[in-house]
Short mmCIF file of N, CA and C in Angstrom, two decimals:
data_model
loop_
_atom_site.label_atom_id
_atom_site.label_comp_id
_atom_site.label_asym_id
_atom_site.label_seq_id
_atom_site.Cartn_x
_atom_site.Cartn_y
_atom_site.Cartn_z
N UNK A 573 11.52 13.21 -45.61
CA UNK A 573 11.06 14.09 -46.68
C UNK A 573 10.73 15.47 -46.12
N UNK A 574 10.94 16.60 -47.04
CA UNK A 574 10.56 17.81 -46.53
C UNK A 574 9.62 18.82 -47.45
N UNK A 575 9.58 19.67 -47.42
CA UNK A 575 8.40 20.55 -47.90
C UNK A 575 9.31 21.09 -49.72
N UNK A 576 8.34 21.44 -50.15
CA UNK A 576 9.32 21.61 -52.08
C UNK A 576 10.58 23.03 -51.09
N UNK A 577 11.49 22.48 -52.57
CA UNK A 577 12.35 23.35 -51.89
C UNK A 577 12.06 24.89 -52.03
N UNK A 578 10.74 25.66 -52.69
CA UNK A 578 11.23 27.10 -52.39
C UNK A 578 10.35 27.24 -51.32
N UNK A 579 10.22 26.50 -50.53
CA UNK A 579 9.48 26.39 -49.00
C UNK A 579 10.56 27.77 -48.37
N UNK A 580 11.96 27.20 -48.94
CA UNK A 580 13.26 28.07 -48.05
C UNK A 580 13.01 29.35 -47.97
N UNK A 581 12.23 30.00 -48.74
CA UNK A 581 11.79 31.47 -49.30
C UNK A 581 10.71 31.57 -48.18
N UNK A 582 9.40 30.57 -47.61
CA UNK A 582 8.83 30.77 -46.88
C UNK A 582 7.48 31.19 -47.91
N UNK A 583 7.95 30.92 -49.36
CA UNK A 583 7.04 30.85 -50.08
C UNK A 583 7.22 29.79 -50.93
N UNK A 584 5.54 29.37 -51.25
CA UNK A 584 5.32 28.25 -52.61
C UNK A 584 4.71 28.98 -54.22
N UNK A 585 5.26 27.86 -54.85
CA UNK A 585 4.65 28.22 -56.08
C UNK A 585 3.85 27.49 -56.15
N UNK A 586 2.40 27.98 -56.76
CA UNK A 586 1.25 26.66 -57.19
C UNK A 586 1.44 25.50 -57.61
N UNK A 587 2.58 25.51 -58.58
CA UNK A 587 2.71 24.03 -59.09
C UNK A 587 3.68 23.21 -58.08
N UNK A 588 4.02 23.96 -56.68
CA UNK A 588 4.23 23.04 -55.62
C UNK A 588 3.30 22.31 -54.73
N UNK A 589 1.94 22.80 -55.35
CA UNK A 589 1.17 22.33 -54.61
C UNK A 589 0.33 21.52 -55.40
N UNK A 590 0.03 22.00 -56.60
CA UNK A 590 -0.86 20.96 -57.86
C UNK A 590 -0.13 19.47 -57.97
N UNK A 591 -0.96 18.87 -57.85
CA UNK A 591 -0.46 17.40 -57.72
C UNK A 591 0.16 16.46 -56.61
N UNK A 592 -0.03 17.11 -55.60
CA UNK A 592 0.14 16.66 -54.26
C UNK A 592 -0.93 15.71 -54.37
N UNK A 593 0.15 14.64 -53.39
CA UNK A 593 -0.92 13.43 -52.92
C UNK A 593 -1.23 13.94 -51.36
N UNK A 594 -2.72 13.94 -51.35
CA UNK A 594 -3.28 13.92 -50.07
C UNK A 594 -3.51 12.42 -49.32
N UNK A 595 -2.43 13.04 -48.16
CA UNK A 595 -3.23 11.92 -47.35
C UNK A 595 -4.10 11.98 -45.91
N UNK A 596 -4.83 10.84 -45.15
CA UNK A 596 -6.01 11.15 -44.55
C UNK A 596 -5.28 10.59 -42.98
N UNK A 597 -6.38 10.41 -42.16
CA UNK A 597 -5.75 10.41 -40.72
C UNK A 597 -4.94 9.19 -40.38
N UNK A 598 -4.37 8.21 -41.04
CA UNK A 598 -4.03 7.25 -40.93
C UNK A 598 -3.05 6.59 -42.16
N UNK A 599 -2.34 7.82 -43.01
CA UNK A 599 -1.63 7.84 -43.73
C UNK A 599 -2.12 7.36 -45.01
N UNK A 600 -3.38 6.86 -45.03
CA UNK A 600 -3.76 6.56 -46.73
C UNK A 600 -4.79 7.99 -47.28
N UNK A 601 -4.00 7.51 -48.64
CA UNK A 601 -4.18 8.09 -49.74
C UNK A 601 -5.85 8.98 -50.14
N UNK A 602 -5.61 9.68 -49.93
CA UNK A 602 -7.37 10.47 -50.07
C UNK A 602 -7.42 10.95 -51.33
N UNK A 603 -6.30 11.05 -52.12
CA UNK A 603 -6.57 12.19 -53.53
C UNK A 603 -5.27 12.73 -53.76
N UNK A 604 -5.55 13.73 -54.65
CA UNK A 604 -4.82 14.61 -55.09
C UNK A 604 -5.24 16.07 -55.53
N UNK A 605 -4.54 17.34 -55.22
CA UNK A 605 -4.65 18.34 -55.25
C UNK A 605 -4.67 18.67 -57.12
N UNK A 606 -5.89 19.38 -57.51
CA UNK A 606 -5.70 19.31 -58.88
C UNK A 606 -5.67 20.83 -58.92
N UNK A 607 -6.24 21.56 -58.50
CA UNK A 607 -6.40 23.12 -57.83
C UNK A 607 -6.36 24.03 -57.47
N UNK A 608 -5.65 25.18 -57.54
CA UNK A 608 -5.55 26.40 -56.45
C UNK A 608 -6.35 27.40 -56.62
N UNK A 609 -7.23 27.57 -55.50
CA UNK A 609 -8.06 29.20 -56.30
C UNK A 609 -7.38 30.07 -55.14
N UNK A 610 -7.23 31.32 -55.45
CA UNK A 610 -6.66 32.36 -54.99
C UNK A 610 -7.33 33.20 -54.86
N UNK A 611 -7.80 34.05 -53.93
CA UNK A 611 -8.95 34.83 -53.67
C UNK A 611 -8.91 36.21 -54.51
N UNK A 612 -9.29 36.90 -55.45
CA UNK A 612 -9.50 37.75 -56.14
C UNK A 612 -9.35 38.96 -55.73
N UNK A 613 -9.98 39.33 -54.66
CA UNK A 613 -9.63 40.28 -54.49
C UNK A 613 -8.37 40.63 -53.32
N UNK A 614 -8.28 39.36 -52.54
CA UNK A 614 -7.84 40.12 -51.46
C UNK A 614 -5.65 39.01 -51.50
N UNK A 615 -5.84 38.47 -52.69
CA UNK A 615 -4.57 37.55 -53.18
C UNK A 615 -4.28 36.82 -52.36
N UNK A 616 -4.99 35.79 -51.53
CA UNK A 616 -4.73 34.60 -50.96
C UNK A 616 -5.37 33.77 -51.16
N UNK A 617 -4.57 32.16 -51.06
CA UNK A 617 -5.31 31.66 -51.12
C UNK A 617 -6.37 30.58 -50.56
N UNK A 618 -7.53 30.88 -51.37
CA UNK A 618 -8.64 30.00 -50.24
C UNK A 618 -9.08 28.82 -49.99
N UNK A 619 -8.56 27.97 -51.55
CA UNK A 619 -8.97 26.98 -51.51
C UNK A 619 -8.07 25.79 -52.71
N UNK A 620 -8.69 24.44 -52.63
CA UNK A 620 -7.44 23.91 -53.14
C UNK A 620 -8.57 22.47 -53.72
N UNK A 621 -8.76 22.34 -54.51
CA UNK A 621 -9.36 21.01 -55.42
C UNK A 621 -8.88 19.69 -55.04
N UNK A 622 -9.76 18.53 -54.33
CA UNK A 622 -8.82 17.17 -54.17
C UNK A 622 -9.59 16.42 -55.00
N UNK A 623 -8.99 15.41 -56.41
CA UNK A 623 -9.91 14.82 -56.65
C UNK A 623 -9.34 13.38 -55.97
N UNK A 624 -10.69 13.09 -54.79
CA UNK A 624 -11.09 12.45 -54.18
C UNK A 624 -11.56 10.84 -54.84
N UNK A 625 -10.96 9.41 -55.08
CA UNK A 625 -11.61 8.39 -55.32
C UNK A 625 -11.11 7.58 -54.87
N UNK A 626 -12.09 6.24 -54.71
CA UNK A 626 -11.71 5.04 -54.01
C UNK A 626 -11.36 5.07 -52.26
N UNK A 627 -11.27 6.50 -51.66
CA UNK A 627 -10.84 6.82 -50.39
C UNK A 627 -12.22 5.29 -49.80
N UNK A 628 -11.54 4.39 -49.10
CA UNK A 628 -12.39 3.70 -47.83
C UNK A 628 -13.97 3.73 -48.58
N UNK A 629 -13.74 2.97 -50.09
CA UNK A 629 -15.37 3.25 -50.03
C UNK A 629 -16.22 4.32 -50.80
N UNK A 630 -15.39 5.46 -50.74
CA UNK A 630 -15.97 6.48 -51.09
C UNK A 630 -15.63 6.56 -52.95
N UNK A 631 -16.91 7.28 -53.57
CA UNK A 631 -17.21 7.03 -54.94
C UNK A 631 -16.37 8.25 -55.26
N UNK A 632 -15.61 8.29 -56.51
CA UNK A 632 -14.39 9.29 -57.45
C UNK A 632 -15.55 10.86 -57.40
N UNK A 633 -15.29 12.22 -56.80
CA UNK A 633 -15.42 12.91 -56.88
C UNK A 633 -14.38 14.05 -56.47
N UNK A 634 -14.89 15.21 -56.35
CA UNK A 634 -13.84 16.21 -56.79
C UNK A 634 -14.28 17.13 -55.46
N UNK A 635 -13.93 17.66 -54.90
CA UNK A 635 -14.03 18.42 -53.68
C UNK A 635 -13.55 19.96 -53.47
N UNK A 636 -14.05 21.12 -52.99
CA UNK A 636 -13.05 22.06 -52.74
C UNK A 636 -12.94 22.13 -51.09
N UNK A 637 -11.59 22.45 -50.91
CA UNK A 637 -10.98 22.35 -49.75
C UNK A 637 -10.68 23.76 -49.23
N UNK A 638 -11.51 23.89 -48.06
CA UNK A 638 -10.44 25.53 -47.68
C UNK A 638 -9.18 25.14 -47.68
N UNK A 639 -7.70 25.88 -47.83
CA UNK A 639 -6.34 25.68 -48.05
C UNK A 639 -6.10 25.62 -46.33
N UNK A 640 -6.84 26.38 -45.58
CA UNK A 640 -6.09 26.18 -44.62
C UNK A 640 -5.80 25.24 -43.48
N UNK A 641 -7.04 24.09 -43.89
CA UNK A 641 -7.19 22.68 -43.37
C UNK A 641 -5.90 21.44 -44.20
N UNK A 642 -4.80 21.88 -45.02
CA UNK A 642 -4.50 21.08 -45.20
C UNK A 642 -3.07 21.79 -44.66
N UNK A 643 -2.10 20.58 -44.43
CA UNK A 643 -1.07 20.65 -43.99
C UNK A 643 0.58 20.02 -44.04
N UNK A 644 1.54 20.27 -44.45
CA UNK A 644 2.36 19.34 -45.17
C UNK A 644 2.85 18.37 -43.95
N UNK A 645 2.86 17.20 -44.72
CA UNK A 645 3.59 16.03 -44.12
C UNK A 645 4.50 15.19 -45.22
N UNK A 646 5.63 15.87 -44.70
CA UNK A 646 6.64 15.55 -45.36
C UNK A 646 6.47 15.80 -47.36
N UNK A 647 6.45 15.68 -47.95
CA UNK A 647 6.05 15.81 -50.12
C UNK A 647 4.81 15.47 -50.32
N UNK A 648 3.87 15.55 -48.88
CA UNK A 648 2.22 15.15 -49.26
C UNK A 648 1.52 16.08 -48.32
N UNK A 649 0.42 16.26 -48.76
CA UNK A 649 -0.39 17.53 -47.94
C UNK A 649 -1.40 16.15 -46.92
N UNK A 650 -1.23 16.90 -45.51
CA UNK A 650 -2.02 15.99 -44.68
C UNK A 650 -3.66 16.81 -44.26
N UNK A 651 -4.39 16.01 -44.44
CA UNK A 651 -5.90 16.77 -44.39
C UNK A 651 -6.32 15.88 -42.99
N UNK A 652 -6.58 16.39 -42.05
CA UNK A 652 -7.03 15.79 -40.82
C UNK A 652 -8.18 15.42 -40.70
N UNK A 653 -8.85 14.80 -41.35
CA UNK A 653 -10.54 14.76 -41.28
C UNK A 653 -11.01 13.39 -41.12
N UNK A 654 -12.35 12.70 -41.25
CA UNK A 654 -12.77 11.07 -41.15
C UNK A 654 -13.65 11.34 -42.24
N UNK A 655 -13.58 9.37 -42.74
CA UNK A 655 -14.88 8.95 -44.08
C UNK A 655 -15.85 9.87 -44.05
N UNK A 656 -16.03 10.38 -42.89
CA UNK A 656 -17.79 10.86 -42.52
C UNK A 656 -17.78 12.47 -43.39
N UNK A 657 -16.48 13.23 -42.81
CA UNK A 657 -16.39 14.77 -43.51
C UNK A 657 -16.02 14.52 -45.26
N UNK A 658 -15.15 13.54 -45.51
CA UNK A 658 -14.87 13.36 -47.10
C UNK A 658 -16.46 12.89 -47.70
N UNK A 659 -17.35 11.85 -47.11
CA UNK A 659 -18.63 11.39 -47.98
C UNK A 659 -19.35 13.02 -48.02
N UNK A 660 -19.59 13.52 -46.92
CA UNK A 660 -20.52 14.69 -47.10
C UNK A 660 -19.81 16.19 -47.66
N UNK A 661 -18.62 16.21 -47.84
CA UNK A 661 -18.36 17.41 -48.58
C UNK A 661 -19.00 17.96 -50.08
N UNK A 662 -19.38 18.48 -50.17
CA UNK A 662 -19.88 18.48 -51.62
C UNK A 662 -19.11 18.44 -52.59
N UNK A 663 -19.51 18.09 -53.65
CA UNK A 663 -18.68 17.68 -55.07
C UNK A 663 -18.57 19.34 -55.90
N UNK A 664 -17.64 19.56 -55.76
CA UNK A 664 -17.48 20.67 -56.94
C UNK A 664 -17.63 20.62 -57.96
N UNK A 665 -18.37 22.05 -58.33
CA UNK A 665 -18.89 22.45 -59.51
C UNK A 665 -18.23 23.52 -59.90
N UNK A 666 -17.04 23.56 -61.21
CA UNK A 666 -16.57 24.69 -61.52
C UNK A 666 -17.70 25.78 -61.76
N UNK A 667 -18.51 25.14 -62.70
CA UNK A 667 -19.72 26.01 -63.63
C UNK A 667 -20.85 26.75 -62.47
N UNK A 668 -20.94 25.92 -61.36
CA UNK A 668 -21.81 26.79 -60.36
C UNK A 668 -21.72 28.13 -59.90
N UNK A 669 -22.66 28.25 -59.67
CA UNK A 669 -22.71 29.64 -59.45
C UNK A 669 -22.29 30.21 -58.17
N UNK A 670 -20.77 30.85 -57.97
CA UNK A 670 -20.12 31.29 -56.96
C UNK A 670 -19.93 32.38 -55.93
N UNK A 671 -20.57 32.08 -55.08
CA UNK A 671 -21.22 33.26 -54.02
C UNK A 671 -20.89 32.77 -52.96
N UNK A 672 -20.98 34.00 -52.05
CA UNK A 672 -20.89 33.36 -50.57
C UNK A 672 -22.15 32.79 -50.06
N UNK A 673 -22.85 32.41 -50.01
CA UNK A 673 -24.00 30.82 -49.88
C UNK A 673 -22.82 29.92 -50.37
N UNK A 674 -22.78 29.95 -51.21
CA UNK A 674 -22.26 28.68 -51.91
C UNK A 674 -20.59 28.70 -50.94
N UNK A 675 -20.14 29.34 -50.80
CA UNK A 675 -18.43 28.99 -50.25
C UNK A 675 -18.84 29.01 -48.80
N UNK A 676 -20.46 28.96 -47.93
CA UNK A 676 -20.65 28.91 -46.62
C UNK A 676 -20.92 27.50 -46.81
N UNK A 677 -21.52 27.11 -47.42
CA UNK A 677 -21.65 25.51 -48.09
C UNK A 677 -20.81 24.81 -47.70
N UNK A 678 -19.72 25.28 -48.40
CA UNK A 678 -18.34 24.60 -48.02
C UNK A 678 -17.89 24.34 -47.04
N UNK A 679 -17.29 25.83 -46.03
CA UNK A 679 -17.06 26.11 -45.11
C UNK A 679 -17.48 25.27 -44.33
N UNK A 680 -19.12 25.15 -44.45
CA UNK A 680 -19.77 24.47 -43.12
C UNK A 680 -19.67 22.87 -43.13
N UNK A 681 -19.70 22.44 -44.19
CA UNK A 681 -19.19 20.89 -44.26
C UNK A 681 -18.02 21.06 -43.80
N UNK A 682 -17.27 21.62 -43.91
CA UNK A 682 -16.08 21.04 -43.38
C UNK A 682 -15.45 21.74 -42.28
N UNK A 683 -16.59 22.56 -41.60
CA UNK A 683 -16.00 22.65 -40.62
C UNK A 683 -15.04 23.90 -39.64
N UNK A 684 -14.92 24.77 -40.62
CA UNK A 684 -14.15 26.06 -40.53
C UNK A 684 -15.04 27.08 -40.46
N UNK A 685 -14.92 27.94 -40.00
CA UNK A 685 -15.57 29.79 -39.76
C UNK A 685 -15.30 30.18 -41.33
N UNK A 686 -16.13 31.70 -41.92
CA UNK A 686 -16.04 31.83 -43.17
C UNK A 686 -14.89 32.88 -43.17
N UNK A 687 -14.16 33.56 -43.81
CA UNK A 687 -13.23 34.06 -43.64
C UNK A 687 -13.42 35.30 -43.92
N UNK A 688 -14.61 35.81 -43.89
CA UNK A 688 -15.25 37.30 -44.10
C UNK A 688 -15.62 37.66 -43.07
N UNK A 689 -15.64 36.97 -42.25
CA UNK A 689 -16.10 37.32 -40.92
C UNK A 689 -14.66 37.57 -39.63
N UNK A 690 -13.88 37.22 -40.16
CA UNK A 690 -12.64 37.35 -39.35
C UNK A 690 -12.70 39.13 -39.62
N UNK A 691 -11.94 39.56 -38.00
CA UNK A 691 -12.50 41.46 -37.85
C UNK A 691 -11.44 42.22 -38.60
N UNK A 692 -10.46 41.48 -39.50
CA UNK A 692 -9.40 42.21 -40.02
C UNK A 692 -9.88 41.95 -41.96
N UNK A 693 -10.40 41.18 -42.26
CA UNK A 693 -10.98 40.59 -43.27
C UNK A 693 -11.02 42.00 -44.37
N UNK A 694 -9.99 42.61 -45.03
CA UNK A 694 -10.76 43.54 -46.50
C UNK A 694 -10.59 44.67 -46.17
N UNK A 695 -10.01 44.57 -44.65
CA UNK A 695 -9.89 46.32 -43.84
C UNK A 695 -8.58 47.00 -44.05
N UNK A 696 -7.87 46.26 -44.34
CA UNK A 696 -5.92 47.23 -44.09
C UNK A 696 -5.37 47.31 -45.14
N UNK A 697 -6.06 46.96 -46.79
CA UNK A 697 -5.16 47.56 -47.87
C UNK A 697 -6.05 47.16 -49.22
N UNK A 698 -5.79 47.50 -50.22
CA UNK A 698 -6.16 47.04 -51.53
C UNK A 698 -5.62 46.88 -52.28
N UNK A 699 -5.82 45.88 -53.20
CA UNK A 699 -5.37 44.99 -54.46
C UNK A 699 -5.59 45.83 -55.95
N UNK A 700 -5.85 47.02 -55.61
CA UNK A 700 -6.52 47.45 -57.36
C UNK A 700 -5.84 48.92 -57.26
N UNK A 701 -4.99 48.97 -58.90
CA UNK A 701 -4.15 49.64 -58.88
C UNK A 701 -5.19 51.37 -59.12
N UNK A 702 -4.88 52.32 -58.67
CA UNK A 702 -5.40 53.15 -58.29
C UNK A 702 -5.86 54.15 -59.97
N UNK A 703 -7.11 54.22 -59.65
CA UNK A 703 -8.02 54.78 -61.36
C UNK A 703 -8.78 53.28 -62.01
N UNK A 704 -8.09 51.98 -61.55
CA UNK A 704 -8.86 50.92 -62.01
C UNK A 704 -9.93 50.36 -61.13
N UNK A 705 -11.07 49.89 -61.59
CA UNK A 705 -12.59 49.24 -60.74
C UNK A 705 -12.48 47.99 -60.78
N UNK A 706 -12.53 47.36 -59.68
CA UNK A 706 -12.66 45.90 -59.45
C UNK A 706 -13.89 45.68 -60.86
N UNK A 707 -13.02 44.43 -62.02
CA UNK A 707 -13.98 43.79 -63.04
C UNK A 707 -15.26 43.37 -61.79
N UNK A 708 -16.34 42.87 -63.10
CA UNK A 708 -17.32 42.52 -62.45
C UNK A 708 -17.52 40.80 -62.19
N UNK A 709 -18.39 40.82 -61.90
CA UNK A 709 -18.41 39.15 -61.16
C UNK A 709 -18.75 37.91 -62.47
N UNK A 710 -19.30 38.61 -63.39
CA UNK A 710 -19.32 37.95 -64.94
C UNK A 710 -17.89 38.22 -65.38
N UNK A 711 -17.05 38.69 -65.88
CA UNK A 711 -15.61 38.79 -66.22
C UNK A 711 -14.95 38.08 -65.56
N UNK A 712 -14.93 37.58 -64.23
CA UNK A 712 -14.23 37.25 -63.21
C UNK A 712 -14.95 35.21 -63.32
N UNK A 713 -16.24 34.86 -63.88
CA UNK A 713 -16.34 34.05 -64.14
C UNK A 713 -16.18 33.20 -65.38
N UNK A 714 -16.19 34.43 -66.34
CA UNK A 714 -15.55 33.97 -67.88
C UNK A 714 -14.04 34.17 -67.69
N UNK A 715 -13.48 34.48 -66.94
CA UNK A 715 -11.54 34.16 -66.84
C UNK A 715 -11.57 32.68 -66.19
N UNK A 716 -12.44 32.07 -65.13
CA UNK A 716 -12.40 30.65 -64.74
C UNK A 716 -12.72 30.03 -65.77
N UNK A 717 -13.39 30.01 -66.55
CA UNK A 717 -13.74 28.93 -67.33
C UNK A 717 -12.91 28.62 -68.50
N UNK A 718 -12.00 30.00 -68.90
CA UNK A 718 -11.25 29.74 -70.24
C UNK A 718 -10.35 28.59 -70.00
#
């Protein structure tokens, strides 16, 4: 098996990635990708929804994943982690309130550096077409929820 085919482009479309079966260090089944958030301002993306149930035990919840911990194996995304990082990840909350606390939260369960802190991070270009102001962080949370 190999990666969806507009892999060939060296690019994916989201719905190559929505609905992926995740699997865990030993080839079973952890979930599925229900998810893509794409970072707002800077158009990548950061993170990826597994809803997580029955994994070894573990009770049906919903998870966000930095994107860059997962990895294709063969038509399934492989997440390298143990029972121990899936029980303690936190359960996502669309409706919560989304800040960086809250995506260090993440980060730190599972394990990764925050990505604002990398020294190139927001420095070499912009996303906003020139005379327009980045919406505000209420607009930007009433477009998630519709």
């Amino acid at each position: 098996m190999t990666a969806p085919s507009s892999a060939t482009w060296s690019l994916l479309r989201v719905s190559d990635i929505e609905g992926r079966n995740v699997i865990g260090m030993n080839d079973e089944s952890i979930g599925t990708v229900s998810d893509v958030y794409v970072d707002y301002d800077e158009h990548t993306v950061r993170y990826c929804t597994v809803d997580v149930g029955g994994f070894l035990g573990i009770g049906a919840k919903t998870v966000l994943v930095p994107f860059e911990l997962l990895q294709w194996s063969g038509e399934d995304l492989y997440l390298p982690v143990d029972k121990d990082a899936l029980e303690n990840a936190p359960e996502f909350d669309p409706l919560a309130e989304y800040d960086r606390t809250y995506e260090q939260t993440v980060t730190t369960a599972w394990g990764v550096p925050t990505y604002w802190t990398a020294p190139t991070y927001g420095t070499d270009h912009s996303h906003w077409r020139q005379g327009y102001e980045r919406p505000s962080a209420e607009f930007r949370h009433d477009r998630r929820s519709v």
